[in-house]
Short mmCIF file of C-alpha atoms in Angstrom, two decimals:
data_model
loop_
_atom_site.label_atom_id
_atom_site.label_comp_id
_atom_site.label_asym_id
_atom_site.label_seq_id
_atom_site.Cartn_x
_atom_site.Cartn_y
_atom_site.Cartn_z
CA MET A 1 25.33 -8.86 71.25
CA ALA A 2 24.17 -5.38 72.22
CA MET A 3 27.52 -3.77 71.68
CA LEU A 4 27.88 -4.50 67.97
CA ARG A 5 27.89 -1.11 66.08
CA LYS A 6 27.74 -0.78 62.29
CA LEU A 7 29.46 1.62 60.01
CA GLN A 8 27.15 2.38 57.03
CA GLN A 9 27.48 4.23 53.80
CA GLY A 10 24.42 4.60 51.66
CA GLY A 11 22.77 1.69 53.37
CA LEU A 12 25.63 -0.67 52.75
CA LEU A 13 27.32 -2.19 55.85
CA THR A 14 31.06 -1.43 55.28
CA GLY A 15 32.38 -2.16 58.80
CA LEU A 16 31.62 -3.45 62.12
CA LEU A 17 33.06 -2.59 65.54
CA VAL A 18 32.98 -5.71 67.79
CA ALA A 19 33.07 -4.20 71.29
CA PRO A 20 31.38 -6.47 73.84
CA LEU A 21 33.90 -5.32 76.59
CA LEU A 22 32.75 -1.68 76.29
CA ALA A 23 30.11 -0.29 78.68
CA GLY A 24 29.82 -3.46 80.66
CA ASP A 25 28.08 -5.95 78.38
CA ALA A 26 28.51 -8.48 81.24
CA ALA A 27 26.52 -11.27 79.66
CA MET A 28 28.52 -11.33 76.38
CA ARG A 29 31.81 -10.82 78.23
CA GLY A 30 31.23 -13.83 80.46
CA ALA A 31 30.06 -15.90 77.57
CA VAL A 32 33.15 -15.32 75.56
CA ARG A 33 35.47 -15.92 78.54
CA VAL A 34 33.71 -19.30 79.25
CA ALA A 35 33.63 -20.33 75.66
CA ALA A 36 37.36 -19.46 75.12
CA GLY A 37 38.62 -20.98 78.32
CA VAL A 38 42.12 -20.40 79.70
CA GLU A 39 44.20 -21.48 76.69
CA SER A 40 41.86 -20.87 73.78
CA ALA A 41 40.60 -17.81 71.91
CA ILE A 42 37.37 -16.85 70.16
CA VAL A 43 37.56 -15.55 66.63
CA PHE A 44 34.53 -13.83 65.08
CA VAL A 45 34.10 -14.45 61.32
CA GLY A 46 32.21 -12.30 58.78
CA SER A 47 31.23 -12.68 55.09
CA ALA A 48 32.20 -10.36 52.34
CA GLN A 49 29.91 -12.21 49.94
CA CYS A 50 31.07 -13.64 46.61
CA ASP A 51 34.03 -11.62 45.26
CA TRP A 52 33.43 -10.24 41.74
CA ASP A 53 36.77 -11.77 40.66
CA ASP A 54 35.91 -15.29 41.94
CA SER A 55 34.92 -17.54 39.07
CA THR A 56 33.65 -20.28 41.47
CA CYS A 57 30.57 -18.15 42.51
CA ARG A 58 28.13 -15.63 41.09
CA PRO A 59 28.77 -12.00 42.40
CA GLY A 60 25.96 -9.53 42.85
CA GLN A 61 23.36 -11.91 44.33
CA PRO A 62 20.86 -10.72 46.99
CA THR A 63 22.33 -10.94 50.51
CA THR A 64 21.33 -14.13 52.30
CA ALA A 65 20.51 -14.46 55.97
CA GLN A 66 23.71 -16.38 56.63
CA GLU A 67 25.82 -13.59 55.11
CA ARG A 68 24.39 -11.10 57.75
CA ILE A 69 25.59 -13.23 60.72
CA VAL A 70 28.93 -12.78 62.48
CA TYR A 71 29.92 -16.43 63.36
CA ALA A 72 32.12 -17.44 66.24
CA VAL A 73 34.84 -20.06 66.31
CA GLU A 74 36.99 -21.35 69.32
CA VAL A 75 40.60 -21.63 68.46
CA SER A 76 42.77 -24.00 70.61
CA PRO A 77 46.56 -23.86 70.98
CA ASP A 78 47.10 -26.84 68.67
CA GLY A 79 45.18 -24.99 65.87
CA SER A 80 41.98 -27.01 66.13
CA LEU A 81 38.78 -25.01 65.39
CA LYS A 82 35.39 -25.46 66.88
CA PRO A 83 32.19 -23.65 66.03
CA ARG A 84 30.42 -21.76 68.91
CA PRO A 85 26.93 -21.11 67.56
CA GLU A 86 25.79 -19.59 70.95
CA LEU A 87 28.02 -16.51 70.24
CA CYS A 88 26.73 -15.90 66.68
CA VAL A 89 24.74 -12.70 66.07
CA ASP A 90 22.81 -11.27 63.06
CA VAL A 91 24.18 -7.75 62.44
CA GLY A 92 21.68 -6.81 59.73
CA GLY A 93 24.24 -6.43 56.87
CA VAL A 94 27.39 -7.81 55.36
CA PRO A 95 30.22 -7.51 57.87
CA ALA A 96 33.10 -7.25 55.39
CA TRP A 97 35.34 -5.69 57.93
CA LEU A 98 35.70 -6.46 61.64
CA THR A 99 37.80 -5.06 64.44
CA THR A 100 37.88 -5.61 68.20
CA VAL A 101 38.08 -3.16 71.19
CA PHE A 102 39.24 -4.65 74.38
CA SER A 103 39.30 -1.87 77.00
CA ALA A 104 37.03 0.97 78.03
CA VAL A 105 36.91 3.83 75.54
CA ALA A 106 36.27 7.20 76.88
CA GLU A 107 33.42 9.23 75.40
CA GLY A 108 34.88 11.44 72.72
CA SER A 109 37.39 8.88 71.34
CA THR A 110 37.54 8.43 67.61
CA LEU A 111 37.01 5.56 65.25
CA LEU A 112 38.51 5.68 61.79
CA GLY A 113 37.17 4.08 58.63
CA ALA A 114 37.57 3.82 54.86
CA ASN A 115 34.74 4.12 52.32
CA TYR A 116 35.83 2.28 49.27
CA GLY A 117 33.43 4.09 47.03
CA SER A 118 29.68 4.10 46.50
CA LYS A 119 27.30 6.70 45.14
CA GLU A 120 28.85 9.27 47.44
CA GLY A 121 32.45 8.34 46.27
CA ALA A 122 35.51 7.18 48.20
CA SER A 123 36.49 8.78 51.40
CA ALA A 124 38.41 8.53 54.71
CA VAL A 125 36.01 8.99 57.57
CA SER A 126 36.13 9.50 61.38
CA TYR A 127 33.44 8.83 63.99
CA HIS A 128 32.99 10.14 67.49
CA ILE A 129 32.62 7.19 69.92
CA GLY A 130 29.97 8.09 72.48
CA SER A 131 28.51 6.37 75.57
CA GLY A 132 27.37 2.82 75.05
CA CYS A 133 29.71 2.63 71.97
CA SER A 134 27.43 4.93 69.93
CA LEU A 135 28.91 6.30 66.74
CA GLN A 136 28.50 9.77 65.25
CA LEU A 137 30.10 10.92 62.00
CA ALA A 138 32.73 13.58 62.72
CA GLN A 139 34.18 13.99 59.17
CA SER A 140 34.23 12.48 55.79
CA ILE A 141 37.11 13.57 53.50
CA PRO A 142 36.51 12.72 49.80
CA HIS A 143 39.19 11.26 47.66
CA HIS A 144 38.85 12.03 43.92
CA GLY A 145 40.39 10.62 40.71
CA GLY A 146 42.19 7.49 39.91
CA SER A 147 45.66 6.73 38.55
CA ASN A 148 44.02 4.67 35.69
CA VAL A 149 47.15 2.52 35.35
CA VAL A 150 44.90 -0.49 35.77
CA PRO A 151 41.74 0.91 34.13
CA TRP A 152 39.20 -1.49 35.45
CA ARG A 153 40.31 -1.03 39.05
CA GLN A 154 41.79 2.46 39.08
CA ALA A 155 39.40 4.66 37.05
CA ASP A 156 38.55 6.43 40.31
CA ALA A 157 39.56 6.71 43.94
CA HIS A 158 39.04 3.71 46.14
CA THR A 159 39.98 4.19 49.80
CA HIS A 160 40.67 0.78 51.26
CA GLY A 161 42.09 1.10 54.77
CA VAL A 162 42.94 3.80 57.38
CA HIS A 163 45.58 2.86 59.82
CA PRO A 164 46.23 5.01 62.99
CA THR A 165 49.55 5.43 64.73
CA GLU A 166 50.33 5.89 68.43
CA ASP A 167 51.62 9.51 67.77
CA GLY A 168 48.36 10.79 66.33
CA LEU A 169 48.86 10.20 62.61
CA ALA A 170 46.80 8.00 60.26
CA TYR A 171 47.75 6.46 56.93
CA ALA A 172 44.95 6.03 54.44
CA CYS A 173 45.56 3.63 51.47
CA ASP A 174 43.74 4.58 48.32
CA LEU A 175 43.86 1.68 45.79
CA GLY A 176 42.51 3.67 42.88
CA MET A 177 44.82 6.64 43.28
CA ASP A 178 47.98 4.78 43.98
CA THR A 179 48.41 7.06 47.01
CA VAL A 180 48.95 6.84 50.73
CA PHE A 181 47.42 9.82 52.47
CA VAL A 182 49.02 11.04 55.71
CA TYR A 183 46.57 12.61 58.16
CA LYS A 184 46.82 14.01 61.54
CA LEU A 185 44.11 13.10 64.02
CA LEU A 186 42.98 16.23 65.87
CA THR A 187 41.46 16.26 69.37
CA ASP A 188 38.02 16.98 67.96
CA GLY A 189 38.10 13.86 65.71
CA GLN A 190 38.82 15.86 62.56
CA LEU A 191 41.46 14.58 60.13
CA GLN A 192 44.02 17.14 58.88
CA GLU A 193 46.01 16.20 55.78
CA GLN A 194 49.75 16.37 56.18
CA GLY A 195 50.76 15.08 52.82
CA ARG A 196 50.49 12.32 50.08
CA VAL A 197 52.79 9.63 49.21
CA GLN A 198 52.67 8.20 45.72
CA THR A 199 53.26 4.42 45.39
CA PRO A 200 54.67 2.79 42.30
CA ALA A 201 52.32 2.98 39.35
CA GLY A 202 49.72 0.22 39.40
CA CYS A 203 50.48 -0.85 42.98
CA GLY A 204 46.96 -0.45 44.24
CA PRO A 205 47.73 0.16 48.01
CA ARG A 206 45.14 -1.83 49.97
CA HIS A 207 46.14 -2.17 53.63
CA ALA A 208 49.15 -1.32 55.84
CA VAL A 209 50.80 -2.43 59.13
CA LEU A 210 53.00 -0.35 61.36
CA HIS A 211 56.20 -1.79 62.96
CA PRO A 212 55.80 -1.81 66.79
CA GLY A 213 59.39 -0.69 67.61
CA LYS A 214 60.80 0.90 64.46
CA SER A 215 59.80 3.80 62.21
CA PHE A 216 58.55 1.70 59.31
CA VAL A 217 55.23 1.28 57.61
CA TYR A 218 54.55 -1.69 55.34
CA VAL A 219 51.92 -1.35 52.59
CA LEU A 220 50.22 -4.14 50.83
CA CYS A 221 49.88 -3.63 47.02
CA GLU A 222 46.81 -5.47 45.90
CA LEU A 223 47.33 -5.09 42.10
CA SER A 224 51.12 -5.52 41.82
CA GLN A 225 51.13 -8.19 44.54
CA ALA A 226 54.04 -6.70 46.55
CA VAL A 227 54.83 -5.22 50.06
CA LEU A 228 56.26 -1.72 50.07
CA THR A 229 58.58 -0.85 53.04
CA PHE A 230 58.29 2.89 53.85
CA GLN A 231 60.61 4.61 56.38
CA VAL A 232 59.01 7.34 58.54
CA SER A 233 60.97 10.50 58.41
CA GLU A 234 61.89 12.12 61.81
CA GLN A 235 61.66 15.60 60.32
CA SER A 236 58.19 15.22 58.69
CA PRO A 237 55.26 12.88 58.65
CA LEU A 238 55.90 11.81 55.03
CA LEU A 239 57.22 8.40 54.02
CA THR A 240 60.25 7.37 52.05
CA LEU A 241 60.11 4.16 50.05
CA ALA A 242 63.01 1.87 51.16
CA GLN A 243 62.13 -1.43 49.51
CA THR A 244 59.65 -3.20 47.22
CA SER A 245 59.18 -6.89 47.89
CA SER A 246 57.27 -8.99 45.47
CA PHE A 247 55.60 -12.13 46.74
CA VAL A 248 55.26 -13.62 43.27
CA PRO A 249 58.13 -16.15 42.75
CA GLN A 250 60.70 -15.19 40.09
CA GLY A 251 59.56 -16.61 36.71
CA ALA A 252 56.06 -17.25 37.94
CA SER A 253 53.01 -15.52 36.45
CA ALA A 254 51.21 -12.81 38.49
CA GLY A 255 48.23 -12.94 36.10
CA GLY A 256 44.78 -13.59 37.67
CA SER A 257 45.98 -12.94 41.25
CA LYS A 258 45.44 -10.08 43.67
CA ALA A 259 46.69 -9.54 47.16
CA GLY A 260 44.31 -9.75 50.11
CA GLU A 261 45.66 -9.07 53.57
CA ILE A 262 48.74 -8.26 55.56
CA VAL A 263 49.42 -8.99 59.21
CA MET A 264 52.56 -8.53 61.42
CA LEU A 265 53.67 -10.49 64.46
CA PRO A 266 53.36 -8.52 67.78
CA ASP A 267 57.18 -8.34 68.20
CA GLY A 268 57.66 -7.06 64.63
CA SER A 269 59.93 -9.98 63.61
CA ALA A 270 57.85 -11.05 60.57
CA LEU A 271 54.81 -10.24 58.47
CA TYR A 272 52.53 -12.35 56.24
CA ALA A 273 50.67 -11.44 53.02
CA SER A 274 47.88 -13.35 51.27
CA ASN A 275 47.51 -13.68 47.51
CA ARG A 276 44.09 -14.58 46.18
CA GLN A 277 42.49 -16.24 43.02
CA GLY A 278 45.36 -17.46 40.72
CA ARG A 279 48.00 -18.30 43.30
CA ASN A 280 46.06 -18.79 46.56
CA THR A 281 49.21 -18.52 48.77
CA ILE A 282 50.46 -17.01 51.97
CA THR A 283 53.96 -15.43 51.83
CA GLY A 284 56.04 -14.89 54.99
CA PHE A 285 58.72 -12.24 55.26
CA ALA A 286 61.35 -11.96 58.04
CA ILE A 287 61.99 -8.34 59.17
CA SER A 288 65.45 -7.24 59.79
CA LYS A 289 66.19 -6.05 63.40
CA ASP A 290 68.82 -3.74 62.07
CA ASN A 291 67.10 -1.92 59.18
CA GLY A 292 63.52 -2.99 58.94
CA LEU A 293 63.86 -4.41 55.45
CA LEU A 294 62.23 -7.70 54.38
CA THR A 295 63.56 -11.03 53.42
CA LYS A 296 61.13 -13.53 51.83
CA ALA A 297 61.08 -16.63 53.95
CA GLN A 298 58.43 -18.90 52.56
CA GLU A 299 55.32 -19.31 50.43
CA VAL A 300 52.74 -21.87 51.48
CA PRO A 301 49.46 -22.97 49.93
CA ALA A 302 46.35 -21.30 51.31
CA PRO A 303 42.60 -22.07 51.10
CA ALA A 304 41.04 -20.91 47.84
CA PHE A 305 40.70 -17.10 47.65
CA PRO A 306 42.43 -16.25 50.94
CA ARG A 307 41.02 -12.73 51.39
CA GLY A 308 41.14 -12.43 55.18
CA MET A 309 43.56 -13.63 57.93
CA THR A 310 44.50 -12.77 61.47
CA LEU A 311 46.89 -13.80 64.17
CA ALA A 312 45.72 -15.48 67.39
CA LEU A 313 47.05 -16.52 70.75
CA GLY A 314 49.75 -13.85 70.88
CA GLY A 315 50.99 -14.57 67.35
CA LYS A 316 51.37 -18.29 67.79
CA LEU A 317 48.77 -19.09 65.19
CA LEU A 318 47.74 -17.64 61.89
CA LEU A 319 44.17 -18.08 60.77
CA VAL A 320 43.30 -17.84 57.05
CA ALA A 321 39.69 -17.65 55.63
CA GLY A 322 39.08 -19.08 52.19
CA GLN A 323 36.16 -17.43 50.51
CA SER A 324 35.77 -19.86 47.52
CA LYS A 325 34.99 -22.98 49.55
CA THR A 326 33.95 -21.42 52.83
CA GLU A 327 36.77 -22.61 54.98
CA LEU A 328 39.01 -21.54 57.89
CA VAL A 329 42.54 -22.94 58.17
CA SER A 330 45.20 -22.57 60.97
CA TYR A 331 48.98 -22.37 60.64
CA ARG A 332 51.53 -22.56 63.34
CA VAL A 333 53.88 -19.56 63.36
CA LEU A 334 57.59 -20.55 63.24
CA PRO A 335 60.68 -18.31 63.73
CA GLY A 336 61.87 -16.20 60.77
CA GLY A 337 58.59 -15.67 58.93
CA ARG A 338 57.91 -19.34 58.36
CA LEU A 339 54.65 -21.20 58.76
CA LYS A 340 53.54 -24.87 59.21
CA ALA A 341 49.98 -26.05 58.56
CA THR A 342 48.49 -27.48 61.71
CA GLY A 343 46.31 -29.86 59.71
CA HIS A 344 43.16 -28.26 61.28
CA SER A 345 40.48 -26.72 59.09
CA LEU A 346 36.82 -25.81 59.49
CA THR A 347 34.06 -25.87 56.78
CA THR A 348 30.99 -25.73 58.93
CA GLY A 349 29.76 -23.12 61.43
CA LEU A 350 31.07 -20.35 59.19
CA PRO A 351 29.36 -17.67 57.04
CA PRO A 352 29.31 -18.12 53.19
CA PHE A 353 32.41 -16.54 51.64
CA PRO A 354 34.26 -15.82 54.98
CA ALA A 355 36.59 -12.87 54.70
CA SER A 356 36.76 -10.80 57.92
CA LEU A 357 38.24 -12.04 61.12
CA ALA A 358 38.50 -10.52 64.63
CA VAL A 359 40.06 -12.32 67.57
CA MET A 360 38.84 -12.08 71.26
CA ARG A 361 41.92 -13.05 73.25
#
């Protein structure tokens, strides 16, 4: 796949831009369309290796050949899953994060990324996208210091996700600092800080989703296992906390668990959060049409260590990757934030410890 481009920090592959529809990669474009068919979709699956918190495997082992491959799976409307080995590709590193670009990107456009932290430290980064999907670093903004509320995770800054808006802003979640940075994306690709929003202590903000029709941002707290509902001010780019929604049932223990991913339906009617390790669940929340607040709808069992998940086929299916047992499971999306397992799962034709998912519709 000629149009795969890597984001690297100190030799570590931290991200991957899956962009076969850019710059006329006709062979791959045709292969994906033929493989997916009229009703189906193709999902690319990447490994994040053994998580250091997963007791079922041994973290820190050398990268294997299988962990460097982005695998492909065909997803049918009934939720059935079929490996498509002819679309797999070796990307030369661990593709712990994937995203997909579907339309032509003009030279000079910008790709945003998060550097969790390495020898160079944590940072929010921007890249110029050039011809042929080439990437050139435009800016790296370091984040410093940690809240130290959870010492073994928050001793220093750990930028975990950068989420752009349609009006030129970007929200950067820093797990170590308990902070959401608000940046303005300038025309030259530079990021200009507009302010910082402190989350509740020990939240560990990981990822965020933006409501498609309302001025709300929903932030996933990895450490406190909750979703924060922020309202976007009309007078400034800063955020106001409107609600904290735990997805640990009342009376249940949150020990040994940590949140993994958050996704929202295209129409903004519901969102879903995964909880790894101890609980291994997916929690659905209905989103109020009136005020954007969340109501917990359901908690369903998930494959062991559900780090990554994505919506497919226009939000009709939810796909969840379990790292511990190398599996991919599908759920049918029901109204009101509810889910129903399709009964379909896949344990072959996947990378070890699958965690990152990107759908080609």
